[in-house]
């Protein structure tokens, strides 16, 4: 089977979805498959006052999101947390999950730590649903663009696990290597910030396919563009070390996948309250740029005022 070739502005995955599956998603609650989630509409007398039931699903695939010999407990946590990350970016709290598991061969030695970790994470992140879903499509010119945490760590961790050049670059920094690997293997979904996203963000999504590519998706859904200050993008201490040494480029940082941070658009009027609630939740947030009018691709500007020309904006699953 062959798949459509990705365009300059869409990944292979987006092209496939647009061609084959978007025509099937005719219900308004599916949002033309242009968002990370859909809504199950309530029916009955109380439908108008009902809370949105937000549904999302993200598969984790061996060789893409985890490696064959990764510990089973980290695979379980990642499988759940990548979906929790989507919910957090929609301003939604988890109510439960459905597991689909396809294994070539796995016995009790593998399944026991997998199931134990899955149960621990389900308990740790579980809470009743609340709030109204935040879509990708509400960003307005003048809004701040804000991200949580640090960007690019997971992609760097994957390079290390695959024996890439970063494994050599960090040969004397075991702590840094382990941090990056942990960021790839076990994401930290920002569900503690879901209420703040719901209350203050005009648009949001999680960063799963790379900041540059996911920002382009949010802007496209909102009918806007963006100007990003590269120096304002939060990068971990180890990431900055690799950037300074030339071992990795800023393009690799902003186009690598599996960050599972939140990218959101917030008006100036709401930002102070959002930042305060993020601080109370113990989650770092950073303003990285501004939403601007127009439909051009987002621009990434360095400290000299030069625009970075990106060869690749995001990770493509196909």
PDB file of C-alpha atoms in Angstrom:
ATOM      1  CA  UNK A   1       0.000   0.000   0.000  1.00  0.00           C
ATOM      2  CA  UNK A   2       1.294   3.478  -0.805  1.00  0.00           C
ATOM      3  CA  UNK A   3       0.385   6.672   1.005  1.00  0.00           C
ATOM      4  CA  UNK A   4       0.133  10.222  -0.350  1.00  0.00           C
ATOM      5  CA  UNK A   5       3.295  12.258  -0.276  1.00  0.00           C
ATOM      6  CA  UNK A   6       3.391  15.034   2.311  1.00  0.00           C
ATOM      7  CA  UNK A   7       3.063  18.591   1.073  1.00  0.00           C
ATOM      8  CA  UNK A   8       5.388  21.395   2.122  1.00  0.00           C
ATOM      9  CA  UNK A   9       3.077  22.398   4.951  1.00  0.00           C
ATOM     10  CA  UNK A  10       1.470  19.061   5.911  1.00  0.00           C
ATOM     11  CA  UNK A  11       2.988  15.866   7.251  1.00  0.00           C
ATOM     12  CA  UNK A  12       2.258  12.515   5.612  1.00  0.00           C
ATOM     13  CA  UNK A  13      -0.123  11.747   8.453  1.00  0.00           C
ATOM     14  CA  UNK A  14      -2.128  14.941   7.906  1.00  0.00           C
ATOM     15  CA  UNK A  15      -2.267  14.343   4.144  1.00  0.00           C
ATOM     16  CA  UNK A  16      -3.541  10.797   4.645  1.00  0.00           C
ATOM     17  CA  UNK A  17      -6.206  11.933   7.114  1.00  0.00           C
ATOM     18  CA  UNK A  18      -7.348  14.784   4.876  1.00  0.00           C
ATOM     19  CA  UNK A  19      -7.664  12.579   1.806  1.00  0.00           C
ATOM     20  CA  UNK A  20      -9.234   9.424   3.185  1.00  0.00           C
ATOM     21  CA  UNK A  21     -10.864  10.119   6.549  1.00  0.00           C
ATOM     22  CA  UNK A  22     -11.936  13.770   6.665  1.00  0.00           C
ATOM     23  CA  UNK A  23     -14.775  13.047   4.158  1.00  0.00           C
ATOM     24  CA  UNK A  24     -16.121  10.466   6.628  1.00  0.00           C
ATOM     25  CA  UNK A  25     -16.144  12.829   9.612  1.00  0.00           C
ATOM     26  CA  UNK A  26     -19.337  14.705   8.789  1.00  0.00           C
ATOM     27  CA  UNK A  27     -20.591  15.340  12.331  1.00  0.00           C
ATOM     28  CA  UNK A  28     -19.787  18.882  13.569  1.00  0.00           C
ATOM     29  CA  UNK A  29     -18.415  17.382  16.791  1.00  0.00           C
ATOM     30  CA  UNK A  30     -15.554  15.819  14.804  1.00  0.00           C
ATOM     31  CA  UNK A  31     -14.269  19.310  13.806  1.00  0.00           C
ATOM     32  CA  UNK A  32     -13.330  18.011  10.307  1.00  0.00           C
ATOM     33  CA  UNK A  33     -10.559  15.976  11.987  1.00  0.00           C
ATOM     34  CA  UNK A  34      -8.607  19.239  12.324  1.00  0.00           C
ATOM     35  CA  UNK A  35      -8.230  18.985  16.089  1.00  0.00           C
ATOM     36  CA  UNK A  36      -6.698  16.513  18.546  1.00  0.00           C
ATOM     37  CA  UNK A  37     -10.071  15.458  19.928  1.00  0.00           C
ATOM     38  CA  UNK A  38     -13.785  15.204  19.271  1.00  0.00           C
ATOM     39  CA  UNK A  39     -16.828  15.768  21.451  1.00  0.00           C
ATOM     40  CA  UNK A  40     -19.592  13.335  22.348  1.00  0.00           C
ATOM     41  CA  UNK A  41     -22.701  15.505  22.516  1.00  0.00           C
ATOM     42  CA  UNK A  42     -25.071  14.931  25.424  1.00  0.00           C
ATOM     43  CA  UNK A  43     -28.690  14.122  24.555  1.00  0.00           C
ATOM     44  CA  UNK A  44     -31.871  14.577  26.533  1.00  0.00           C
ATOM     45  CA  UNK A  45     -33.473  17.340  28.546  1.00  0.00           C
ATOM     46  CA  UNK A  46     -30.251  18.507  30.187  1.00  0.00           C
ATOM     47  CA  UNK A  47     -28.178  18.458  26.985  1.00  0.00           C
ATOM     48  CA  UNK A  48     -27.765  22.234  26.852  1.00  0.00           C
ATOM     49  CA  UNK A  49     -26.290  22.397  30.340  1.00  0.00           C
ATOM     50  CA  UNK A  50     -24.223  19.225  30.002  1.00  0.00           C
ATOM     51  CA  UNK A  51     -20.440  19.167  30.142  1.00  0.00           C
ATOM     52  CA  UNK A  52     -18.617  18.309  26.924  1.00  0.00           C
ATOM     53  CA  UNK A  53     -17.338  14.734  26.827  1.00  0.00           C
ATOM     54  CA  UNK A  54     -13.998  15.015  25.046  1.00  0.00           C
ATOM     55  CA  UNK A  55     -12.684  11.935  23.242  1.00  0.00           C
ATOM     56  CA  UNK A  56      -9.157  11.450  21.992  1.00  0.00           C
ATOM     57  CA  UNK A  57      -6.923   8.579  20.942  1.00  0.00           C
ATOM     58  CA  UNK A  58      -3.210   8.501  20.180  1.00  0.00           C
ATOM     59  CA  UNK A  59      -1.480   5.227  19.388  1.00  0.00           C
ATOM     60  CA  UNK A  60       2.069   4.539  20.481  1.00  0.00           C
ATOM     61  CA  UNK A  61       3.978   2.499  17.937  1.00  0.00           C
ATOM     62  CA  UNK A  62       7.128   0.451  18.397  1.00  0.00           C
ATOM     63  CA  UNK A  63      10.033   2.033  16.554  1.00  0.00           C
ATOM     64  CA  UNK A  64       8.269   5.404  16.459  1.00  0.00           C
ATOM     65  CA  UNK A  65       7.248   6.266  20.024  1.00  0.00           C
ATOM     66  CA  UNK A  66       9.211   3.605  21.880  1.00  0.00           C
ATOM     67  CA  UNK A  67      11.935   1.125  21.113  1.00  0.00           C
ATOM     68  CA  UNK A  68      11.603  -2.659  21.216  1.00  0.00           C
ATOM     69  CA  UNK A  69      13.724  -3.058  24.344  1.00  0.00           C
ATOM     70  CA  UNK A  70      12.319  -0.144  26.336  1.00  0.00           C
ATOM     71  CA  UNK A  71      11.135  -1.138  29.840  1.00  0.00           C
ATOM     72  CA  UNK A  72       7.449  -2.218  29.745  1.00  0.00           C
ATOM     73  CA  UNK A  73       6.483   0.101  32.601  1.00  0.00           C
ATOM     74  CA  UNK A  74       7.703   3.160  30.642  1.00  0.00           C
ATOM     75  CA  UNK A  75       5.755   2.000  27.562  1.00  0.00           C
ATOM     76  CA  UNK A  76       2.567   1.721  29.643  1.00  0.00           C
ATOM     77  CA  UNK A  77       3.034   5.177  31.147  1.00  0.00           C
ATOM     78  CA  UNK A  78       3.724   6.732  27.754  1.00  0.00           C
ATOM     79  CA  UNK A  79       0.691   5.051  26.166  1.00  0.00           C
ATOM     80  CA  UNK A  80      -1.592   6.635  28.759  1.00  0.00           C
ATOM     81  CA  UNK A  81       0.206   9.953  29.163  1.00  0.00           C
ATOM     82  CA  UNK A  82       0.320  10.928  25.485  1.00  0.00           C
ATOM     83  CA  UNK A  83      -3.484  10.817  25.491  1.00  0.00           C
ATOM     84  CA  UNK A  84      -3.691  12.652  28.809  1.00  0.00           C
ATOM     85  CA  UNK A  85      -1.550  15.332  27.184  1.00  0.00           C
ATOM     86  CA  UNK A  86      -4.153  15.836  24.452  1.00  0.00           C
ATOM     87  CA  UNK A  87      -6.880  16.172  27.095  1.00  0.00           C
ATOM     88  CA  UNK A  88      -4.843  18.707  29.054  1.00  0.00           C
ATOM     89  CA  UNK A  89      -4.500  20.858  25.928  1.00  0.00           C
ATOM     90  CA  UNK A  90      -8.270  20.734  25.433  1.00  0.00           C
ATOM     91  CA  UNK A  91      -8.910  21.962  28.969  1.00  0.00           C
ATOM     92  CA  UNK A  92     -10.455  18.587  29.781  1.00  0.00           C
ATOM     93  CA  UNK A  93      -9.901  16.291  32.756  1.00  0.00           C
ATOM     94  CA  UNK A  94      -9.655  12.495  32.284  1.00  0.00           C
ATOM     95  CA  UNK A  95     -12.679  10.359  33.105  1.00  0.00           C
ATOM     96  CA  UNK A  96     -11.262   7.005  32.006  1.00  0.00           C
ATOM     97  CA  UNK A  97      -9.425   5.285  29.180  1.00  0.00           C
ATOM     98  CA  UNK A  98      -9.763   2.427  26.709  1.00  0.00           C
ATOM     99  CA  UNK A  99      -6.691   0.302  26.036  1.00  0.00           C
ATOM    100  CA  UNK A 100      -5.899  -1.418  22.741  1.00  0.00           C
ATOM    101  CA  UNK A 101      -2.798  -3.583  23.006  1.00  0.00           C
ATOM    102  CA  UNK A 102      -1.162  -5.421  20.095  1.00  0.00           C
ATOM    103  CA  UNK A 103       1.803  -7.614  21.031  1.00  0.00           C
ATOM    104  CA  UNK A 104       3.987  -9.914  18.966  1.00  0.00           C
ATOM    105  CA  UNK A 105       4.930 -11.921  22.020  1.00  0.00           C
ATOM    106  CA  UNK A 106       4.710 -10.975  25.669  1.00  0.00           C
ATOM    107  CA  UNK A 107       4.494 -13.109  28.779  1.00  0.00           C
ATOM    108  CA  UNK A 108       3.869 -12.350  32.417  1.00  0.00           C
ATOM    109  CA  UNK A 109       7.381 -10.979  32.953  1.00  0.00           C
ATOM    110  CA  UNK A 110       6.533  -8.190  30.475  1.00  0.00           C
ATOM    111  CA  UNK A 111       2.822  -7.773  31.191  1.00  0.00           C
ATOM    112  CA  UNK A 112       3.065  -7.540  34.985  1.00  0.00           C
ATOM    113  CA  UNK A 113       5.168  -4.317  35.152  1.00  0.00           C
ATOM    114  CA  UNK A 114       3.203  -2.917  32.177  1.00  0.00           C
ATOM    115  CA  UNK A 115      -0.149  -3.416  33.925  1.00  0.00           C
ATOM    116  CA  UNK A 116       1.181  -2.214  37.290  1.00  0.00           C
ATOM    117  CA  UNK A 117       2.506   1.042  35.825  1.00  0.00           C
ATOM    118  CA  UNK A 118      -0.696   1.569  33.840  1.00  0.00           C
ATOM    119  CA  UNK A 119      -2.767   1.189  36.987  1.00  0.00           C
ATOM    120  CA  UNK A 120      -0.535   3.543  38.960  1.00  0.00           C
ATOM    121  CA  UNK A 121      -0.768   6.254  36.323  1.00  0.00           C
ATOM    122  CA  UNK A 122      -4.532   5.834  35.908  1.00  0.00           C
ATOM    123  CA  UNK A 123      -4.927   6.401  39.652  1.00  0.00           C
ATOM    124  CA  UNK A 124      -2.451   9.279  39.759  1.00  0.00           C
ATOM    125  CA  UNK A 125      -4.090  11.239  36.914  1.00  0.00           C
ATOM    126  CA  UNK A 126      -7.720  10.180  37.354  1.00  0.00           C
ATOM    127  CA  UNK A 127     -10.395  12.754  38.160  1.00  0.00           C
ATOM    128  CA  UNK A 128     -14.012  13.521  37.146  1.00  0.00           C
ATOM    129  CA  UNK A 129     -14.604  15.423  33.878  1.00  0.00           C
ATOM    130  CA  UNK A 130     -15.109  19.170  34.049  1.00  0.00           C
ATOM    131  CA  UNK A 131     -14.903  22.263  31.889  1.00  0.00           C
ATOM    132  CA  UNK A 132     -15.437  23.169  28.253  1.00  0.00           C
ATOM    133  CA  UNK A 133     -13.062  21.925  25.587  1.00  0.00           C
ATOM    134  CA  UNK A 134     -10.505  24.391  24.218  1.00  0.00           C
ATOM    135  CA  UNK A 135     -10.039  23.966  20.469  1.00  0.00           C
ATOM    136  CA  UNK A 136      -7.145  24.807  18.167  1.00  0.00           C
ATOM    137  CA  UNK A 137      -9.211  27.329  16.283  1.00  0.00           C
ATOM    138  CA  UNK A 138      -9.666  30.245  18.707  1.00  0.00           C
ATOM    139  CA  UNK A 139      -6.324  32.066  18.507  1.00  0.00           C
ATOM    140  CA  UNK A 140      -6.623  35.790  17.730  1.00  0.00           C
ATOM    141  CA  UNK A 141      -4.070  38.362  16.537  1.00  0.00           C
ATOM    142  CA  UNK A 142      -2.406  39.894  19.573  1.00  0.00           C
ATOM    143  CA  UNK A 143      -2.655  36.760  21.718  1.00  0.00           C
ATOM    144  CA  UNK A 144       0.497  35.568  23.414  1.00  0.00           C
ATOM    145  CA  UNK A 145       1.793  32.142  22.404  1.00  0.00           C
ATOM    146  CA  UNK A 146       2.773  30.197  25.497  1.00  0.00           C
ATOM    147  CA  UNK A 147       4.358  26.796  26.045  1.00  0.00           C
ATOM    148  CA  UNK A 148       4.824  24.707  29.153  1.00  0.00           C
ATOM    149  CA  UNK A 149       8.005  22.989  30.270  1.00  0.00           C
ATOM    150  CA  UNK A 150      10.946  22.633  27.887  1.00  0.00           C
ATOM    151  CA  UNK A 151      11.005  21.829  24.197  1.00  0.00           C
ATOM    152  CA  UNK A 152      13.023  19.242  22.278  1.00  0.00           C
ATOM    153  CA  UNK A 153      14.197  16.961  25.084  1.00  0.00           C
ATOM    154  CA  UNK A 154      12.362  13.833  23.931  1.00  0.00           C
ATOM    155  CA  UNK A 155      13.751  14.009  20.399  1.00  0.00           C
ATOM    156  CA  UNK A 156      17.256  14.324  21.843  1.00  0.00           C
ATOM    157  CA  UNK A 157      16.590  11.347  24.098  1.00  0.00           C
ATOM    158  CA  UNK A 158      15.495   9.260  21.122  1.00  0.00           C
ATOM    159  CA  UNK A 159      18.724  10.113  19.310  1.00  0.00           C
ATOM    160  CA  UNK A 160      20.689   8.862  22.320  1.00  0.00           C
ATOM    161  CA  UNK A 161      18.698   5.615  22.517  1.00  0.00           C
ATOM    162  CA  UNK A 162      19.336   4.989  18.821  1.00  0.00           C
ATOM    163  CA  UNK A 163      23.062   5.460  19.334  1.00  0.00           C
ATOM    164  CA  UNK A 164      23.122   8.757  17.460  1.00  0.00           C
ATOM    165  CA  UNK A 165      25.749  11.489  17.734  1.00  0.00           C
ATOM    166  CA  UNK A 166      24.251  12.921  20.930  1.00  0.00           C
ATOM    167  CA  UNK A 167      25.183   9.754  22.808  1.00  0.00           C
ATOM    168  CA  UNK A 168      28.819  10.640  22.100  1.00  0.00           C
ATOM    169  CA  UNK A 169      28.305  14.350  22.763  1.00  0.00           C
ATOM    170  CA  UNK A 170      27.035  13.539  26.267  1.00  0.00           C
ATOM    171  CA  UNK A 171      29.434  10.702  27.028  1.00  0.00           C
ATOM    172  CA  UNK A 172      30.592  12.529  30.189  1.00  0.00           C
ATOM    173  CA  UNK A 173      27.121  13.666  31.253  1.00  0.00           C
ATOM    174  CA  UNK A 174      25.239  10.604  32.469  1.00  0.00           C
ATOM    175  CA  UNK A 175      22.667  12.721  34.313  1.00  0.00           C
ATOM    176  CA  UNK A 176      21.875  14.747  31.208  1.00  0.00           C
ATOM    177  CA  UNK A 177      21.573  11.614  29.088  1.00  0.00           C
ATOM    178  CA  UNK A 178      19.205   9.948  31.529  1.00  0.00           C
ATOM    179  CA  UNK A 179      17.051  13.077  31.761  1.00  0.00           C
ATOM    180  CA  UNK A 180      16.639  13.223  27.974  1.00  0.00           C
ATOM    181  CA  UNK A 181      15.891   9.504  27.734  1.00  0.00           C
ATOM    182  CA  UNK A 182      13.298   9.800  30.505  1.00  0.00           C
ATOM    183  CA  UNK A 183      11.638  12.695  28.651  1.00  0.00           C
ATOM    184  CA  UNK A 184      11.252  10.430  25.614  1.00  0.00           C
ATOM    185  CA  UNK A 185      10.175   7.305  27.442  1.00  0.00           C
ATOM    186  CA  UNK A 186       7.856   8.755  30.103  1.00  0.00           C
ATOM    187  CA  UNK A 187       6.096  12.031  29.160  1.00  0.00           C
ATOM    188  CA  UNK A 188       4.811  14.400  31.811  1.00  0.00           C
ATOM    189  CA  UNK A 189       1.302  15.429  30.689  1.00  0.00           C
ATOM    190  CA  UNK A 190       0.316  18.811  32.074  1.00  0.00           C
ATOM    191  CA  UNK A 191      -3.108  17.832  33.382  1.00  0.00           C
ATOM    192  CA  UNK A 192      -2.588  19.932  36.501  1.00  0.00           C
ATOM    193  CA  UNK A 193      -2.910  22.930  34.173  1.00  0.00           C
ATOM    194  CA  UNK A 194      -6.090  21.784  32.410  1.00  0.00           C
ATOM    195  CA  UNK A 195      -8.417  24.063  34.386  1.00  0.00           C
ATOM    196  CA  UNK A 196      -6.192  27.093  33.731  1.00  0.00           C
ATOM    197  CA  UNK A 197      -6.121  26.248  30.009  1.00  0.00           C
ATOM    198  CA  UNK A 198      -9.899  25.918  30.010  1.00  0.00           C
ATOM    199  CA  UNK A 199     -10.393  29.212  31.859  1.00  0.00           C
ATOM    200  CA  UNK A 200      -7.851  31.398  30.062  1.00  0.00           C
ATOM    201  CA  UNK A 201      -6.673  29.987  26.700  1.00  0.00           C
ATOM    202  CA  UNK A 202      -8.338  30.998  23.448  1.00  0.00           C
ATOM    203  CA  UNK A 203      -6.764  28.051  21.621  1.00  0.00           C
ATOM    204  CA  UNK A 204      -4.515  25.165  22.641  1.00  0.00           C
ATOM    205  CA  UNK A 205      -3.016  21.857  21.599  1.00  0.00           C
ATOM    206  CA  UNK A 206      -0.326  19.582  22.888  1.00  0.00           C
ATOM    207  CA  UNK A 207       3.107  19.532  21.279  1.00  0.00           C
ATOM    208  CA  UNK A 208       3.467  15.959  20.060  1.00  0.00           C
ATOM    209  CA  UNK A 209       4.840  16.302  16.516  1.00  0.00           C
ATOM    210  CA  UNK A 210       7.257  19.169  17.114  1.00  0.00           C
ATOM    211  CA  UNK A 211       6.685  22.769  18.198  1.00  0.00           C
ATOM    212  CA  UNK A 212       7.122  24.208  14.700  1.00  0.00           C
ATOM    213  CA  UNK A 213       4.705  21.795  13.064  1.00  0.00           C
ATOM    214  CA  UNK A 214       2.096  21.881  15.805  1.00  0.00           C
ATOM    215  CA  UNK A 215       2.180  25.677  15.912  1.00  0.00           C
ATOM    216  CA  UNK A 216       1.507  25.662  12.171  1.00  0.00           C
ATOM    217  CA  UNK A 217      -1.518  23.411  12.773  1.00  0.00           C
ATOM    218  CA  UNK A 218      -2.904  25.690  15.484  1.00  0.00           C
ATOM    219  CA  UNK A 219      -2.427  28.760  13.284  1.00  0.00           C
ATOM    220  CA  UNK A 220      -4.050  27.066  10.289  1.00  0.00           C
ATOM    221  CA  UNK A 221      -7.074  26.032  12.351  1.00  0.00           C
ATOM    222  CA  UNK A 222      -7.390  29.586  13.702  1.00  0.00           C
ATOM    223  CA  UNK A 223      -6.800  31.323  10.355  1.00  0.00           C
ATOM    224  CA  UNK A 224      -3.831  33.285  11.710  1.00  0.00           C
ATOM    225  CA  UNK A 225      -0.051  33.340  11.627  1.00  0.00           C
ATOM    226  CA  UNK A 226       2.604  33.828  14.304  1.00  0.00           C
ATOM    227  CA  UNK A 227       5.961  35.416  15.040  1.00  0.00           C
ATOM    228  CA  UNK A 228       8.186  33.404  17.367  1.00  0.00           C
ATOM    229  CA  UNK A 229      11.265  34.596  19.236  1.00  0.00           C
ATOM    230  CA  UNK A 230      13.669  31.649  19.062  1.00  0.00           C
ATOM    231  CA  UNK A 231      15.576  32.844  22.120  1.00  0.00           C
ATOM    232  CA  UNK A 232      12.372  32.694  24.205  1.00  0.00           C
ATOM    233  CA  UNK A 233      11.695  29.013  23.512  1.00  0.00           C
ATOM    234  CA  UNK A 234      12.375  27.146  26.780  1.00  0.00           C
ATOM    235  CA  UNK A 235      15.180  24.610  26.393  1.00  0.00           C
ATOM    236  CA  UNK A 236      16.530  22.393  29.165  1.00  0.00           C
ATOM    237  CA  UNK A 237      20.001  22.893  30.595  1.00  0.00           C
ATOM    238  CA  UNK A 238      21.249  19.815  28.733  1.00  0.00           C
ATOM    239  CA  UNK A 239      19.577  20.988  25.535  1.00  0.00           C
ATOM    240  CA  UNK A 240      21.272  24.377  25.832  1.00  0.00           C
ATOM    241  CA  UNK A 241      24.600  22.649  26.389  1.00  0.00           C
ATOM    242  CA  UNK A 242      24.142  20.682  23.164  1.00  0.00           C
ATOM    243  CA  UNK A 243      23.080  23.808  21.274  1.00  0.00           C
ATOM    244  CA  UNK A 244      26.095  25.754  22.499  1.00  0.00           C
ATOM    245  CA  UNK A 245      28.498  23.001  21.451  1.00  0.00           C
ATOM    246  CA  UNK A 246      26.942  22.699  17.994  1.00  0.00           C
ATOM    247  CA  UNK A 247      25.970  19.068  18.622  1.00  0.00           C
ATOM    248  CA  UNK A 248      22.343  19.887  17.836  1.00  0.00           C
ATOM    249  CA  UNK A 249      20.569  22.659  15.931  1.00  0.00           C
ATOM    250  CA  UNK A 250      17.670  24.802  17.067  1.00  0.00           C
ATOM    251  CA  UNK A 251      15.722  23.352  14.123  1.00  0.00           C
ATOM    252  CA  UNK A 252      16.111  19.867  15.621  1.00  0.00           C
ATOM    253  CA  UNK A 253      14.858  21.220  18.944  1.00  0.00           C
ATOM    254  CA  UNK A 254      11.671  22.781  17.553  1.00  0.00           C
ATOM    255  CA  UNK A 255      10.823  20.122  14.970  1.00  0.00           C
ATOM    256  CA  UNK A 256      11.414  16.980  17.051  1.00  0.00           C
ATOM    257  CA  UNK A 257       8.373  15.130  18.367  1.00  0.00           C
ATOM    258  CA  UNK A 258       7.185  13.649  21.665  1.00  0.00           C
ATOM    259  CA  UNK A 259       7.455  16.758  23.861  1.00  0.00           C
ATOM    260  CA  UNK A 260       3.854  16.484  25.129  1.00  0.00           C
ATOM    261  CA  UNK A 261       3.930  20.018  26.432  1.00  0.00           C
ATOM    262  CA  UNK A 262       1.014  22.426  25.948  1.00  0.00           C
ATOM    263  CA  UNK A 263       1.032  25.193  23.348  1.00  0.00           C
ATOM    264  CA  UNK A 264      -1.687  27.775  23.888  1.00  0.00           C
ATOM    265  CA  UNK A 265      -2.797  31.228  22.791  1.00  0.00           C
ATOM    266  CA  UNK A 266      -3.711  33.574  25.648  1.00  0.00           C
ATOM    267  CA  UNK A 267      -4.776  37.206  25.584  1.00  0.00           C
ATOM    268  CA  UNK A 268      -2.734  39.739  27.549  1.00  0.00           C
ATOM    269  CA  UNK A 269      -5.744  40.272  29.818  1.00  0.00           C
ATOM    270  CA  UNK A 270      -5.718  36.612  30.855  1.00  0.00           C
ATOM    271  CA  UNK A 271      -1.998  35.883  30.923  1.00  0.00           C
ATOM    272  CA  UNK A 272      -1.195  37.060  34.448  1.00  0.00           C
ATOM    273  CA  UNK A 273      -3.891  34.847  35.967  1.00  0.00           C
ATOM    274  CA  UNK A 274      -2.824  31.908  33.797  1.00  0.00           C
ATOM    275  CA  UNK A 275       0.841  32.312  34.801  1.00  0.00           C
ATOM    276  CA  UNK A 276      -0.127  32.530  38.477  1.00  0.00           C
ATOM    277  CA  UNK A 277      -2.168  29.332  38.288  1.00  0.00           C
ATOM    278  CA  UNK A 278       0.681  27.614  36.431  1.00  0.00           C
ATOM    279  CA  UNK A 279       3.094  28.645  39.191  1.00  0.00           C
ATOM    280  CA  UNK A 280       0.722  27.277  41.819  1.00  0.00           C
ATOM    281  CA  UNK A 281       0.556  24.008  39.862  1.00  0.00           C
ATOM    282  CA  UNK A 282       4.350  23.844  39.726  1.00  0.00           C
ATOM    283  CA  UNK A 283       4.454  24.009  35.917  1.00  0.00           C
ATOM    284  CA  UNK A 284       6.833  26.390  34.155  1.00  0.00           C
ATOM    285  CA  UNK A 285       5.352  28.437  31.306  1.00  0.00           C
ATOM    286  CA  UNK A 286       7.047  30.742  28.814  1.00  0.00           C
ATOM    287  CA  UNK A 287       5.792  33.270  26.285  1.00  0.00           C
ATOM    288  CA  UNK A 288       7.516  32.467  22.983  1.00  0.00           C
ATOM    289  CA  UNK A 289       5.809  34.834  20.562  1.00  0.00           C
ATOM    290  CA  UNK A 290       2.661  36.482  19.311  1.00  0.00           C
ATOM    291  CA  UNK A 291      -0.291  35.554  17.132  1.00  0.00           C
ATOM    292  CA  UNK A 292      -0.424  37.842  14.083  1.00  0.00           C
ATOM    293  CA  UNK A 293      -2.930  38.386  11.299  1.00  0.00           C
ATOM    294  CA  UNK A 294      -2.499  36.530   8.021  1.00  0.00           C
ATOM    295  CA  UNK A 295      -2.201  32.965   6.841  1.00  0.00           C
ATOM    296  CA  UNK A 296       1.528  32.683   6.166  1.00  0.00           C
ATOM    297  CA  UNK A 297       3.560  29.994   7.904  1.00  0.00           C
ATOM    298  CA  UNK A 298       4.694  30.987  11.400  1.00  0.00           C
ATOM    299  CA  UNK A 299       8.014  32.848  11.425  1.00  0.00           C
ATOM    300  CA  UNK A 300      10.881  31.920  13.767  1.00  0.00           C
ATOM    301  CA  UNK A 301      13.165  34.905  14.424  1.00  0.00           C
ATOM    302  CA  UNK A 302      16.641  34.754  16.009  1.00  0.00           C
ATOM    303  CA  UNK A 303      18.260  37.385  18.250  1.00  0.00           C
ATOM    304  CA  UNK A 304      19.707  39.171  15.196  1.00  0.00           C
ATOM    305  CA  UNK A 305      16.236  39.538  13.716  1.00  0.00           C
ATOM    306  CA  UNK A 306      16.855  36.908  11.039  1.00  0.00           C
ATOM    307  CA  UNK A 307      14.168  34.407  10.088  1.00  0.00           C
ATOM    308  CA  UNK A 308      15.078  30.750  10.426  1.00  0.00           C
ATOM    309  CA  UNK A 309      14.380  28.806   7.240  1.00  0.00           C
ATOM    310  CA  UNK A 310      13.111  25.397   8.321  1.00  0.00           C
ATOM    311  CA  UNK A 311      13.776  22.314   6.230  1.00  0.00           C
ATOM    312  CA  UNK A 312      11.413  20.261   8.387  1.00  0.00           C
ATOM    313  CA  UNK A 313       8.647  21.558  10.637  1.00  0.00           C
ATOM    314  CA  UNK A 314       7.500  18.406  12.373  1.00  0.00           C
ATOM    315  CA  UNK A 315       7.846  14.687  12.824  1.00  0.00           C
ATOM    316  CA  UNK A 316       5.808  12.656  10.324  1.00  0.00           C
ATOM    317  CA  UNK A 317       4.493   9.210  11.223  1.00  0.00           C
ATOM    318  CA  UNK A 318       4.279   8.189   7.557  1.00  0.00           C
TER     319      UNK A 318
END
